[in-house]
mmCIF file of C-alpha atoms and ligand atoms in Angstrom:
data_model
loop_
_atom_site.group_PDB
_atom_site.id
_atom_site.type_symbol
_atom_site.label_atom_id
_atom_site.label_comp_id
_atom_site.label_asym_id
_atom_site.label_seq_id
_atom_site.Cartn_x
_atom_site.Cartn_y
_atom_site.Cartn_z
ATOM 1 C CA UNK A 1074 -0.157 0.056 -0.087
ATOM 2 C CA UNK A 1075 0.851 3.624 -1.075
ATOM 3 C CA UNK A 1076 2.004 5.744 2.138
ATOM 4 C CA UNK A 1077 2.129 9.698 1.859
ATOM 5 C CA UNK A 1078 3.718 11.444 4.589
ATOM 6 C CA UNK A 1079 1.351 14.277 5.869
ATOM 7 C CA UNK A 1080 4.450 16.122 5.506
ATOM 8 C CA UNK A 1081 4.449 15.701 1.870
ATOM 9 C CA UNK A 1082 0.500 15.870 1.416
ATOM 10 C CA UNK A 1083 1.163 19.336 2.314
ATOM 11 C CA UNK A 1084 3.730 21.071 0.182
ATOM 12 C CA UNK A 1085 2.086 19.231 -2.551
ATOM 13 C CA UNK A 1086 -0.689 21.505 -1.372
ATOM 14 C CA UNK A 1087 0.906 24.534 -0.528
ATOM 15 C CA UNK A 1088 2.678 24.189 -4.140
ATOM 16 C CA UNK A 1089 -0.410 23.316 -5.920
ATOM 17 C CA UNK A 1090 -2.174 26.238 -4.560
ATOM 18 C CA UNK A 1091 1.756 28.498 -5.577
ATOM 19 C CA UNK A 1092 1.534 27.671 -8.473
ATOM 20 C CA UNK A 1093 5.348 26.051 -7.412
ATOM 21 C CA UNK A 1094 6.262 28.293 -4.803
ATOM 22 C CA UNK A 1095 5.992 31.002 -6.203
ATOM 23 C CA UNK A 1096 3.461 33.991 -5.777
ATOM 24 C CA UNK A 1097 -0.422 32.909 -7.134
ATOM 25 C CA UNK A 1098 -1.721 34.526 -9.702
ATOM 26 C CA UNK A 1099 -4.773 36.935 -9.804
ATOM 27 C CA UNK A 1100 -7.624 34.816 -9.904
ATOM 28 C CA UNK A 1101 -11.936 35.678 -9.373
ATOM 29 C CA UNK A 1102 -14.015 32.068 -7.862
ATOM 30 C CA UNK A 1103 -17.670 31.990 -7.808
ATOM 31 C CA UNK A 1104 -19.367 29.600 -5.542
ATOM 32 C CA UNK A 1105 -22.918 29.433 -4.666
ATOM 33 C CA UNK A 1106 -23.979 31.217 -1.950
ATOM 34 C CA UNK A 1107 -27.898 30.406 -1.288
ATOM 35 C CA UNK A 1108 -31.295 31.745 -2.394
ATOM 36 C CA UNK A 1109 -32.932 34.037 -1.148
ATOM 37 C CA UNK A 1110 -36.170 34.344 0.781
ATOM 38 C CA UNK A 1111 -37.023 36.122 -2.765
ATOM 39 C CA UNK A 1112 -35.756 32.366 -4.338
ATOM 40 C CA UNK A 1113 -33.088 34.261 -5.904
ATOM 41 C CA UNK A 1114 -30.471 32.342 -5.953
ATOM 42 C CA UNK A 1115 -27.251 34.499 -5.230
ATOM 43 C CA UNK A 1116 -22.978 33.430 -6.192
ATOM 44 C CA UNK A 1117 -20.219 34.325 -2.998
ATOM 45 C CA UNK A 1118 -17.335 35.691 -5.747
ATOM 46 C CA UNK A 1119 -13.224 35.570 -3.766
ATOM 47 C CA UNK A 1120 -11.799 37.560 -5.752
ATOM 48 C CA UNK A 1121 -7.648 36.742 -5.718
ATOM 49 C CA UNK A 1122 -4.251 39.357 -6.579
ATOM 50 C CA UNK A 1123 -1.079 38.165 -6.495
ATOM 51 C CA UNK A 1124 0.015 39.060 -1.963
ATOM 52 C CA UNK A 1125 -3.115 36.392 -2.071
ATOM 53 C CA UNK A 1126 -5.232 38.795 -0.536
ATOM 54 C CA UNK A 1127 -8.806 37.696 -0.410
ATOM 55 C CA UNK A 1128 -12.103 39.378 -0.847
ATOM 56 C CA UNK A 1129 -15.002 37.991 -0.781
ATOM 57 C CA UNK A 1130 -18.050 39.468 -2.317
ATOM 58 C CA UNK A 1131 -21.676 38.722 -3.287
ATOM 59 C CA UNK A 1132 -23.513 39.912 -5.488
ATOM 60 C CA UNK A 1133 -26.937 39.449 -2.833
ATOM 61 C CA UNK A 1134 -26.143 44.135 -1.888
ATOM 62 C CA UNK A 1135 -22.907 44.068 -3.513
ATOM 63 C CA UNK A 1136 -22.183 42.456 0.089
ATOM 64 C CA UNK A 1137 -18.043 42.130 1.152
ATOM 65 C CA UNK A 1138 -18.261 39.219 3.853
ATOM 66 C CA UNK A 1139 -14.585 38.696 3.393
ATOM 67 C CA UNK A 1140 -11.516 41.185 3.164
ATOM 68 C CA UNK A 1141 -8.417 39.087 4.609
ATOM 69 C CA UNK A 1142 -5.344 41.490 4.369
ATOM 70 C CA UNK A 1143 -1.462 40.751 5.842
ATOM 71 C CA UNK A 1144 -0.330 42.156 9.122
ATOM 72 C CA UNK A 1145 3.286 43.417 9.436
ATOM 73 C CA UNK A 1146 4.525 40.120 9.739
ATOM 74 C CA UNK A 1147 2.443 39.312 5.861
ATOM 75 C CA UNK A 1148 -0.264 37.089 8.571
ATOM 76 C CA UNK A 1149 -3.381 37.999 6.540
ATOM 77 C CA UNK A 1150 -6.927 38.009 8.761
ATOM 78 C CA UNK A 1151 -9.409 39.255 7.809
ATOM 79 C CA UNK A 1152 -10.860 43.419 8.096
ATOM 80 C CA UNK A 1153 -13.729 43.225 7.689
ATOM 81 C CA UNK A 1154 -16.867 42.524 9.526
ATOM 82 C CA UNK A 1155 -20.159 41.131 8.513
ATOM 83 C CA UNK A 1156 -20.744 36.520 7.973
ATOM 84 C CA UNK A 1157 -19.948 33.438 6.587
ATOM 85 C CA UNK A 1158 -24.494 32.604 5.829
ATOM 86 C CA UNK A 1159 -26.440 34.540 3.405
ATOM 87 C CA UNK A 1160 -29.212 33.599 5.135
ATOM 88 C CA UNK A 1161 -27.854 35.953 8.082
ATOM 89 C CA UNK A 1162 -28.016 38.841 5.806
ATOM 90 C CA UNK A 1163 -32.144 38.230 5.208
ATOM 91 C CA UNK A 1164 -32.601 36.929 7.775
ATOM 92 C CA UNK A 1165 -36.336 39.511 9.374
ATOM 93 C CA UNK A 1166 -34.536 40.333 12.245
ATOM 94 C CA UNK A 1167 -30.808 41.721 10.718
ATOM 95 C CA UNK A 1168 -33.497 43.346 7.831
ATOM 96 C CA UNK A 1169 -35.553 45.259 10.727
ATOM 97 C CA UNK A 1170 -31.351 46.477 12.777
ATOM 98 C CA UNK A 1171 -29.592 46.125 8.891
ATOM 99 C CA UNK A 1172 -26.067 47.704 9.781
ATOM 100 C CA UNK A 1173 -25.186 47.280 6.332
ATOM 101 C CA UNK A 1174 -22.557 45.768 7.362
ATOM 102 C CA UNK A 1175 -20.069 45.754 3.414
ATOM 103 C CA UNK A 1176 -23.354 46.801 1.087
ATOM 104 C CA UNK A 1177 -23.660 48.456 -1.626
ATOM 105 C CA UNK A 1178 -25.127 51.801 -0.484
ATOM 106 C CA UNK A 1179 -29.048 53.786 -2.320
ATOM 107 C CA UNK A 1180 -29.717 55.187 -4.265
ATOM 108 C CA UNK A 1181 -29.297 57.674 -1.417
ATOM 109 C CA UNK A 1182 -26.524 57.019 1.091
ATOM 110 C CA UNK A 1183 -26.839 58.651 4.364
ATOM 111 C CA UNK A 1184 -29.908 60.235 5.347
ATOM 112 C CA UNK A 1185 -32.671 63.194 3.549
ATOM 113 C CA UNK A 1186 -34.500 64.438 6.166
ATOM 114 C CA UNK A 1187 -38.192 63.015 7.063
ATOM 115 C CA UNK A 1188 -38.419 61.360 4.397
ATOM 116 C CA UNK A 1189 -39.257 63.770 1.361
ATOM 117 C CA UNK A 1190 -37.656 66.635 -0.903
ATOM 118 C CA UNK A 1191 -38.431 68.992 -3.429
ATOM 119 C CA UNK A 1192 -37.409 69.239 -7.306
ATOM 120 C CA UNK A 1193 -38.385 70.933 -9.967
ATOM 121 C CA UNK A 1194 -42.189 71.747 -8.479
ATOM 122 C CA UNK A 1195 -43.148 68.020 -6.788
ATOM 123 C CA UNK A 1196 -42.385 66.415 -4.161
ATOM 124 C CA UNK A 1197 -40.827 63.238 -3.098
ATOM 125 C CA UNK A 1198 -41.675 61.008 -0.157
ATOM 126 C CA UNK A 1199 -39.425 58.306 1.010
ATOM 127 C CA UNK A 1200 -40.282 55.253 3.326
ATOM 128 C CA UNK A 1201 -38.208 56.578 6.942
ATOM 129 C CA UNK A 1202 -36.439 53.687 8.618
ATOM 130 C CA UNK A 1203 -34.666 54.739 10.562
ATOM 131 C CA UNK A 1204 -36.262 57.907 13.141
ATOM 132 C CA UNK A 1205 -38.186 60.160 10.895
ATOM 133 C CA UNK A 1206 -35.726 60.589 8.442
ATOM 134 C CA UNK A 1207 -34.219 57.924 5.201
ATOM 135 C CA UNK A 1208 -31.354 56.227 6.047
ATOM 136 C CA UNK A 1209 -29.455 54.709 3.208
ATOM 137 C CA UNK A 1210 -32.172 53.904 0.756
ATOM 138 C CA UNK A 1211 -34.635 53.261 2.835
ATOM 139 C CA UNK A 1212 -36.196 49.890 3.528
ATOM 140 C CA UNK A 1213 -35.491 48.179 -0.567
ATOM 141 C CA UNK A 1214 -32.155 49.509 -0.669
ATOM 142 C CA UNK A 1215 -29.467 48.471 -2.588
ATOM 143 C CA UNK A 1216 -27.822 46.684 -0.113
ATOM 144 C CA UNK A 1217 -31.263 44.006 -0.593
ATOM 145 C CA UNK A 1218 -30.768 44.662 -4.790
ATOM 146 C CA UNK A 1219 -29.938 40.602 -6.248
ATOM 147 C CA UNK A 1220 -27.664 42.204 -8.849
ATOM 148 C CA UNK A 1221 -25.923 41.158 -11.670
ATOM 149 C CA UNK A 1222 -22.312 40.703 -11.550
ATOM 150 C CA UNK A 1223 -19.745 40.119 -14.461
ATOM 151 C CA UNK A 1224 -16.445 38.413 -13.512
ATOM 152 C CA UNK A 1225 -12.875 39.719 -15.159
ATOM 153 C CA UNK A 1226 -9.703 39.358 -14.726
ATOM 154 C CA UNK A 1227 -7.223 42.269 -16.454
ATOM 155 C CA UNK A 1228 -3.588 40.697 -16.089
ATOM 156 C CA UNK A 1229 -3.016 41.198 -11.975
ATOM 157 C CA UNK A 1230 -6.275 42.346 -11.209
ATOM 158 C CA UNK A 1231 -9.430 40.697 -11.112
ATOM 159 C CA UNK A 1232 -12.388 42.363 -9.550
ATOM 160 C CA UNK A 1233 -16.813 42.733 -10.602
ATOM 161 C CA UNK A 1234 -18.644 45.052 -12.591
ATOM 162 C CA UNK A 1235 -22.384 45.086 -9.998
ATOM 163 C CA UNK A 1236 -25.458 46.048 -12.653
ATOM 164 C CA UNK A 1237 -28.550 46.810 -11.881
ATOM 165 C CA UNK A 1238 -31.923 48.791 -13.113
ATOM 166 C CA UNK A 1239 -33.635 51.092 -10.600
ATOM 167 C CA UNK A 1240 -37.200 51.268 -11.754
ATOM 168 C CA UNK A 1241 -39.263 54.989 -12.195
ATOM 169 C CA UNK A 1242 -41.277 54.876 -9.497
ATOM 170 C CA UNK A 1243 -38.733 52.582 -6.749
ATOM 171 C CA UNK A 1244 -39.295 53.747 -3.320
ATOM 172 C CA UNK A 1245 -40.005 56.857 -4.357
ATOM 173 C CA UNK A 1246 -37.208 58.071 -6.328
ATOM 174 C CA UNK A 1247 -37.941 60.008 -9.602
ATOM 175 C CA UNK A 1248 -36.741 58.389 -12.565
ATOM 176 C CA UNK A 1249 -35.573 54.972 -13.797
ATOM 177 C CA UNK A 1250 -31.599 55.061 -12.689
ATOM 178 C CA UNK A 1251 -29.563 52.778 -14.565
ATOM 179 C CA UNK A 1252 -26.476 51.552 -12.032
ATOM 180 C CA UNK A 1253 -23.299 49.537 -12.408
ATOM 181 C CA UNK A 1254 -20.560 49.109 -9.501
ATOM 182 C CA UNK A 1255 -17.169 48.092 -10.015
ATOM 183 C CA UNK A 1256 -14.932 47.009 -7.745
ATOM 184 C CA UNK A 1257 -11.272 45.601 -8.583
ATOM 185 C CA UNK A 1258 -8.914 44.999 -6.784
ATOM 186 C CA UNK A 1259 -5.135 45.283 -7.089
ATOM 187 C CA UNK A 1260 -1.478 44.043 -6.913
ATOM 188 C CA UNK A 1261 -1.288 46.419 -4.711
ATOM 189 C CA UNK A 1262 -3.299 45.442 -1.829
ATOM 190 C CA UNK A 1263 -6.563 47.865 -3.455
ATOM 191 C CA UNK A 1264 -10.295 47.668 -3.286
ATOM 192 C CA UNK A 1265 -11.594 50.167 -6.193
ATOM 193 C CA UNK A 1266 -15.002 50.614 -6.114
ATOM 194 C CA UNK A 1267 -15.793 52.759 -8.877
ATOM 195 C CA UNK A 1268 -19.768 54.141 -9.567
ATOM 196 C CA UNK A 1269 -22.156 54.934 -12.803
ATOM 197 C CA UNK A 1270 -25.104 56.591 -13.036
ATOM 198 C CA UNK A 1271 -28.046 57.412 -15.581
ATOM 199 C CA UNK A 1272 -31.110 58.404 -15.210
ATOM 200 C CA UNK A 1273 -34.713 58.526 -17.244
ATOM 201 C CA UNK A 1274 -35.880 62.675 -14.402
ATOM 202 C CA UNK A 1275 -34.199 64.210 -11.858
ATOM 203 C CA UNK A 1276 -33.449 62.363 -9.118
ATOM 204 C CA UNK A 1277 -31.001 62.419 -5.879
ATOM 205 C CA UNK A 1278 -28.233 60.239 -5.528
ATOM 206 C CA UNK A 1279 -25.974 59.108 -2.991
ATOM 207 C CA UNK A 1280 -23.472 55.499 -4.177
ATOM 208 C CA UNK A 1281 -21.355 54.031 -1.498
ATOM 209 C CA UNK A 1282 -19.477 50.971 0.127
ATOM 210 C CA UNK A 1283 -20.752 50.245 4.162
ATOM 211 C CA UNK A 1284 -18.056 48.032 5.404
ATOM 212 C CA UNK A 1285 -17.209 48.248 8.638
ATOM 213 C CA UNK A 1286 -13.641 47.924 9.479
ATOM 214 C CA UNK A 1287 -11.269 46.428 12.493
ATOM 215 C CA UNK A 1288 -7.330 46.517 11.351
ATOM 216 C CA UNK A 1289 -6.987 44.790 14.289
ATOM 217 C CA UNK A 1290 -9.166 41.460 13.088
ATOM 218 C CA UNK A 1291 -13.069 41.432 13.006
ATOM 219 C CA UNK A 1292 -13.661 39.921 16.135
ATOM 220 C CA UNK A 1293 -10.836 41.161 17.644
ATOM 221 C CA UNK A 1294 -12.060 43.740 19.811
ATOM 222 C CA UNK A 1295 -12.874 47.866 19.580
ATOM 223 C CA UNK A 1296 -11.651 49.454 17.212
ATOM 224 C CA UNK A 1297 -10.435 52.385 19.454
ATOM 225 C CA UNK A 1298 -7.191 52.228 19.386
ATOM 226 C CA UNK A 1299 -6.717 52.954 16.054
ATOM 227 C CA UNK A 1300 -5.085 55.847 14.961
ATOM 228 C CA UNK A 1301 -7.498 58.386 12.958
ATOM 229 C CA UNK A 1302 -6.786 60.895 9.949
ATOM 230 C CA UNK A 1303 -9.116 63.051 7.942
ATOM 231 C CA UNK A 1304 -8.463 65.024 5.125
ATOM 232 C CA UNK A 1305 -11.424 67.763 6.672
ATOM 233 C CA UNK A 1306 -10.637 70.513 8.799
ATOM 234 C CA UNK A 1307 -15.149 71.084 8.912
ATOM 235 C CA UNK A 1308 -17.491 68.884 9.534
ATOM 236 C CA UNK A 1309 -21.379 68.716 9.178
ATOM 237 C CA UNK A 1310 -22.641 68.959 13.129
ATOM 238 C CA UNK A 1311 -25.979 67.146 13.446
ATOM 239 C CA UNK A 1312 -29.471 67.316 15.064
ATOM 240 C CA UNK A 1313 -30.702 65.361 17.596
ATOM 241 C CA UNK A 1314 -31.654 62.909 14.684
ATOM 242 C CA UNK A 1315 -28.542 63.017 12.992
ATOM 243 C CA UNK A 1316 -29.930 64.964 10.222
ATOM 244 C CA UNK A 1317 -26.981 68.431 9.279
ATOM 245 C CA UNK A 1318 -28.040 71.398 10.720
ATOM 246 C CA UNK A 1319 -26.850 72.836 7.041
ATOM 247 C CA UNK A 1320 -23.527 74.058 9.703
ATOM 248 C CA UNK A 1321 -19.859 73.915 7.946
ATOM 249 C CA UNK A 1322 -18.278 73.601 11.439
ATOM 250 C CA UNK A 1323 -14.842 73.997 11.779
ATOM 251 C CA UNK A 1324 -13.320 70.784 13.481
ATOM 252 C CA UNK A 1325 -10.164 73.150 15.018
ATOM 253 C CA UNK A 1326 -10.327 73.050 19.886
ATOM 254 C CA UNK A 1327 -13.051 69.869 18.858
ATOM 255 C CA UNK A 1328 -13.120 66.619 19.945
ATOM 256 C CA UNK A 1329 -13.500 65.906 15.269
ATOM 257 C CA UNK A 1330 -10.083 67.051 15.060
ATOM 258 C CA UNK A 1331 -8.988 64.662 13.253
ATOM 259 C CA UNK A 1332 -5.945 67.105 11.124
ATOM 260 C CA UNK A 1333 -2.992 64.727 12.740
ATOM 261 C CA UNK A 1334 -3.342 61.517 13.183
ATOM 262 C CA UNK A 1335 -5.377 61.066 16.640
ATOM 263 C CA UNK A 1336 -6.603 56.939 18.796
ATOM 264 C CA UNK A 1337 -10.173 57.268 17.783
ATOM 265 C CA UNK A 1338 -10.858 56.789 21.665
ATOM 266 C CA UNK A 1339 -8.723 59.567 22.910
ATOM 267 C CA UNK A 1340 -11.740 62.368 22.689
ATOM 268 C CA UNK A 1341 -14.649 59.773 21.834
ATOM 269 C CA UNK A 1342 -15.895 59.332 25.512
ATOM 270 C CA UNK A 1343 -15.918 63.544 25.760
ATOM 271 C CA UNK A 1344 -19.118 66.205 27.472
ATOM 272 C CA UNK A 1345 -19.914 66.889 23.951
ATOM 273 C CA UNK A 1346 -23.371 67.898 22.099
ATOM 274 C CA UNK A 1347 -22.453 66.378 18.761
ATOM 275 C CA UNK A 1348 -20.145 63.554 20.104
ATOM 276 C CA UNK A 1349 -24.196 62.525 22.576
ATOM 277 C CA UNK A 1350 -26.448 63.037 19.963
ATOM 278 C CA UNK A 1351 -24.311 59.958 17.698
ATOM 279 C CA UNK A 1352 -23.234 58.590 19.915
ATOM 280 C CA UNK A 1353 -19.606 58.605 19.856
ATOM 281 C CA UNK A 1354 -18.642 59.226 15.891
ATOM 282 C CA UNK A 1355 -21.404 59.138 13.421
ATOM 283 C CA UNK A 1356 -20.362 62.317 11.412
ATOM 284 C CA UNK A 1357 -20.078 63.738 8.512
ATOM 285 C CA UNK A 1358 -16.812 64.878 7.488
ATOM 286 C CA UNK A 1359 -16.066 68.192 4.776
ATOM 287 C CA UNK A 1360 -12.335 66.724 2.705
ATOM 288 C CA UNK A 1361 -10.364 69.915 1.271
ATOM 289 C CA UNK A 1362 -11.603 71.304 -1.477
ATOM 290 C CA UNK A 1363 -10.107 69.886 -5.052
ATOM 291 C CA UNK A 1364 -11.651 69.190 -7.900
ATOM 292 C CA UNK A 1365 -13.965 66.963 -8.126
ATOM 293 C CA UNK A 1366 -13.035 64.118 -10.768
ATOM 294 C CA UNK A 1367 -8.943 63.655 -9.056
ATOM 295 C CA UNK A 1368 -8.684 61.135 -6.263
ATOM 296 C CA UNK A 1369 -8.202 63.401 -3.073
ATOM 297 C CA UNK A 1370 -7.144 61.308 -0.617
ATOM 298 C CA UNK A 1371 -9.608 61.631 2.314
ATOM 299 C CA UNK A 1372 -8.717 59.776 5.444
ATOM 300 C CA UNK A 1373 -6.322 56.973 6.856
ATOM 301 C CA UNK A 1374 -6.665 54.001 10.158
ATOM 302 C CA UNK A 1375 -3.607 52.755 11.298
ATOM 303 C CA UNK A 1376 -3.604 50.254 13.922
ATOM 304 C CA UNK A 1377 -0.735 49.919 15.767
ATOM 305 C CA UNK A 1378 -0.712 45.987 17.349
ATOM 306 C CA UNK A 1379 -0.258 45.073 14.060
ATOM 307 C CA UNK A 1380 0.614 47.677 11.947
ATOM 308 C CA UNK A 1381 -2.105 47.187 9.133
ATOM 309 C CA UNK A 1382 -2.980 50.982 7.333
ATOM 310 C CA UNK A 1383 -5.985 51.989 5.216
ATOM 311 C CA UNK A 1384 -5.678 55.068 2.963
ATOM 312 C CA UNK A 1385 -8.652 56.256 1.887
ATOM 313 C CA UNK A 1386 -8.439 58.098 -1.802
ATOM 314 C CA UNK A 1387 -12.217 59.575 -3.298
ATOM 315 C CA UNK A 1388 -13.577 61.946 -5.244
ATOM 316 C CA UNK A 1389 -16.761 62.690 -3.283
ATOM 317 C CA UNK A 1390 -16.473 65.854 -0.886
ATOM 318 C CA UNK A 1391 -17.194 64.579 1.527
ATOM 319 C CA UNK A 1392 -16.685 61.717 4.085
ATOM 320 C CA UNK A 1393 -18.970 59.990 7.434
ATOM 321 C CA UNK A 1394 -17.257 58.338 10.115
ATOM 322 C CA UNK A 1395 -19.093 56.674 12.174
ATOM 323 C CA UNK A 1396 -17.175 54.869 14.622
ATOM 324 C CA UNK A 1397 -19.577 51.666 15.066
ATOM 325 C CA UNK A 1398 -21.623 53.180 18.405
ATOM 326 C CA UNK A 1399 -24.977 51.127 17.523
ATOM 327 C CA UNK A 1400 -23.018 47.459 17.104
ATOM 328 C CA UNK A 1401 -24.515 45.706 20.107
ATOM 329 C CA UNK A 1402 -23.331 41.866 19.943
ATOM 330 C CA UNK A 1403 -26.993 41.227 18.895
ATOM 331 C CA UNK A 1404 -24.957 39.641 15.403
ATOM 332 C CA UNK A 1405 -22.194 37.169 15.775
ATOM 333 C CA UNK A 1406 -20.541 37.609 12.636
ATOM 334 C CA UNK A 1407 -18.767 34.392 11.654
ATOM 335 C CA UNK A 1408 -17.682 33.204 14.494
ATOM 336 C CA UNK A 1409 -17.507 36.336 16.622
ATOM 337 C CA UNK A 1410 -20.966 38.390 18.160
ATOM 338 C CA UNK A 1411 -20.070 42.025 17.379
ATOM 339 C CA UNK A 1412 -19.644 44.737 20.511
ATOM 340 C CA UNK A 1413 -20.027 47.984 20.362
ATOM 341 C CA UNK A 1414 -17.123 50.022 18.927
ATOM 342 C CA UNK A 1415 -15.882 47.031 17.041
ATOM 343 C CA UNK A 1416 -16.137 48.313 13.957
ATOM 344 C CA UNK A 1417 -15.837 51.501 11.915
ATOM 345 C CA UNK A 1418 -17.151 52.342 8.426
ATOM 346 C CA UNK A 1419 -16.003 55.653 6.472
ATOM 347 C CA UNK A 1420 -17.705 56.091 4.164
ATOM 348 C CA UNK A 1421 -17.465 58.136 1.137
ATOM 349 C CA UNK A 1422 -20.593 60.170 -1.001
ATOM 350 C CA UNK A 1423 -22.473 63.903 -0.745
ATOM 351 C CA UNK A 1424 -22.679 65.837 2.691
ATOM 352 C CA UNK A 1425 -26.665 64.108 4.116
ATOM 353 C CA UNK A 1426 -29.373 65.556 3.669
ATOM 354 C CA UNK A 1427 -28.700 68.168 0.324
ATOM 355 C CA UNK A 1428 -31.635 67.439 -1.628
ATOM 356 C CA UNK A 1429 -33.210 70.288 0.906
ATOM 357 C CA UNK A 1430 -29.170 72.273 1.546
ATOM 358 C CA UNK A 1431 -29.081 74.464 -1.168
ATOM 359 C CA UNK A 1432 -26.053 75.305 -0.049
ATOM 360 C CA UNK A 1433 -24.367 71.677 -0.282
ATOM 361 C CA UNK A 1434 -23.210 70.054 -3.257
ATOM 362 C CA UNK A 1435 -26.012 69.084 -5.252
ATOM 363 C CA UNK A 1436 -26.576 65.707 -5.276
ATOM 364 C CA UNK A 1437 -29.031 65.803 -8.042
ATOM 365 C CA UNK A 1438 -28.911 64.365 -11.418
ATOM 366 C CA UNK A 1439 -30.756 64.613 -14.734
ATOM 367 C CA UNK A 1440 -31.257 62.501 -17.673
ATOM 368 C CA UNK A 1441 -28.412 64.209 -20.323
ATOM 369 C CA UNK A 1442 -26.076 63.839 -17.268
ATOM 370 C CA UNK A 1443 -24.194 60.790 -16.192
ATOM 371 C CA UNK A 1444 -22.905 59.912 -12.730
ATOM 372 C CA UNK A 1445 -19.545 58.564 -11.537
ATOM 373 C CA UNK A 1446 -17.520 58.786 -8.494
ATOM 374 C CA UNK A 1447 -14.325 56.612 -7.413
ATOM 375 C CA UNK A 1448 -13.065 55.322 -3.961
ATOM 376 C CA UNK A 1449 -10.379 53.302 -3.681
ATOM 377 C CA UNK A 1450 -9.545 51.490 -0.135
ATOM 378 C CA UNK A 1451 -5.406 51.232 0.254
ATOM 379 C CA UNK A 1452 -4.067 48.324 2.764
ATOM 380 C CA UNK A 1453 -0.590 48.580 3.920
ATOM 381 C CA UNK A 1454 1.340 48.412 6.747
ATOM 382 C CA UNK A 1455 3.822 50.515 8.627
ATOM 383 C CA UNK A 1456 6.992 49.027 10.899
ATOM 384 C CA UNK A 1457 6.517 49.518 14.809
ATOM 385 C CA UNK A 1458 7.438 52.857 16.396
HETATM 386 C C1 LIG B 956 -24.930 55.741 10.238
HETATM 387 C C2 LIG B 956 -25.601 55.575 10.471
HETATM 388 C C3 LIG B 956 -25.917 54.095 10.933
HETATM 389 C C4 LIG B 956 -24.636 52.713 9.893
HETATM 390 C C5 LIG B 956 -25.926 51.772 9.465
HETATM 391 C C6 LIG B 956 -23.859 55.103 9.507
HETATM 392 O O1 LIG B 956 -23.596 56.234 8.075
HETATM 393 O O2 LIG B 956 -24.088 57.717 9.899
HETATM 394 O O3 LIG B 956 -25.935 56.071 12.168
HETATM 395 O O4 LIG B 956 -26.450 53.186 12.329
HETATM 396 O O5 LIG B 956 -24.998 53.630 9.488
HETATM 397 O O6 LIG B 956 -27.538 51.664 9.423
#
């Protein structure tokens, strides 16, 4: 009988996966992820880059379920919050509390006051799914859409083109909106999001991505030690329902000053009306002026123990920094309970409630225009200081 030693078998498997000891080539794997309550079959795509970084994404909601990136020793760990089964995302309990783990957000990321706005003399009414306000596209937002998906590989870049047509009037929004969002994983450990949309009637559009990061590894404690730098010297203060008051307020001398790298936990418990309203940070920051069609630095997040550094760049004028204040241990993903402040989101966007704030940059897309927007999340490491 042929005997194979466990060591030989392990070496053989490793070589098979890495192409004989060389770095793995970029590739996409597609597998079934289950069936939604509406009977739609959805897939899970695993994107791998030449460094072995992997991102798992499903065409249900364009959700990133896992993202494994190296720390300063080269050890890969999953740095996003999420679940490993479709049913966890489609459950009634999850949809009711909806933290939007890893999801593609639309038609309008963030809040619209009272779920209403007027355009060209018509008043439109949207679902109010967050207290008195409309949040992240309402009860049937893009986070619950089964997107058409086209995986691709171009040299050492891998990605998926998601597309969807939102019918005229869907959720109360005017116009048919044709949306295409491309997720790309590049060889320099960057995840890029390219958004494109056209409409048949003037309508507000504000697309974003709602991944929660924990650079220690998901489920590995709070993000309060993460050092954050935001390239913003103003933010949009809010009322008690998290609707911007309209003011663009200087961050100078406030707990909102992240112009120098600062641990998120350093001032989060300060007595401050804005922190009280958000239960911590849950605010839109006004990024430094920049030509709108080029990428600008928005944020850097550094985790000192692992050395992981996340750099966010965007063509958008704002970024919502959300410190995971509403996580409360109700959901466990990938074997871990997600407790308060165990993940942070940096949602690049136009400002909240722009359809009702004429002096904010406009979010109205018209039939003769194209909506384009780009955001990148780049992962690297820093040596210990
Ligand atoms: C909002 C938070 C909300 C979270 C999940 C963030 O964009 O600003 O208030 O709890 O999304 O819905």
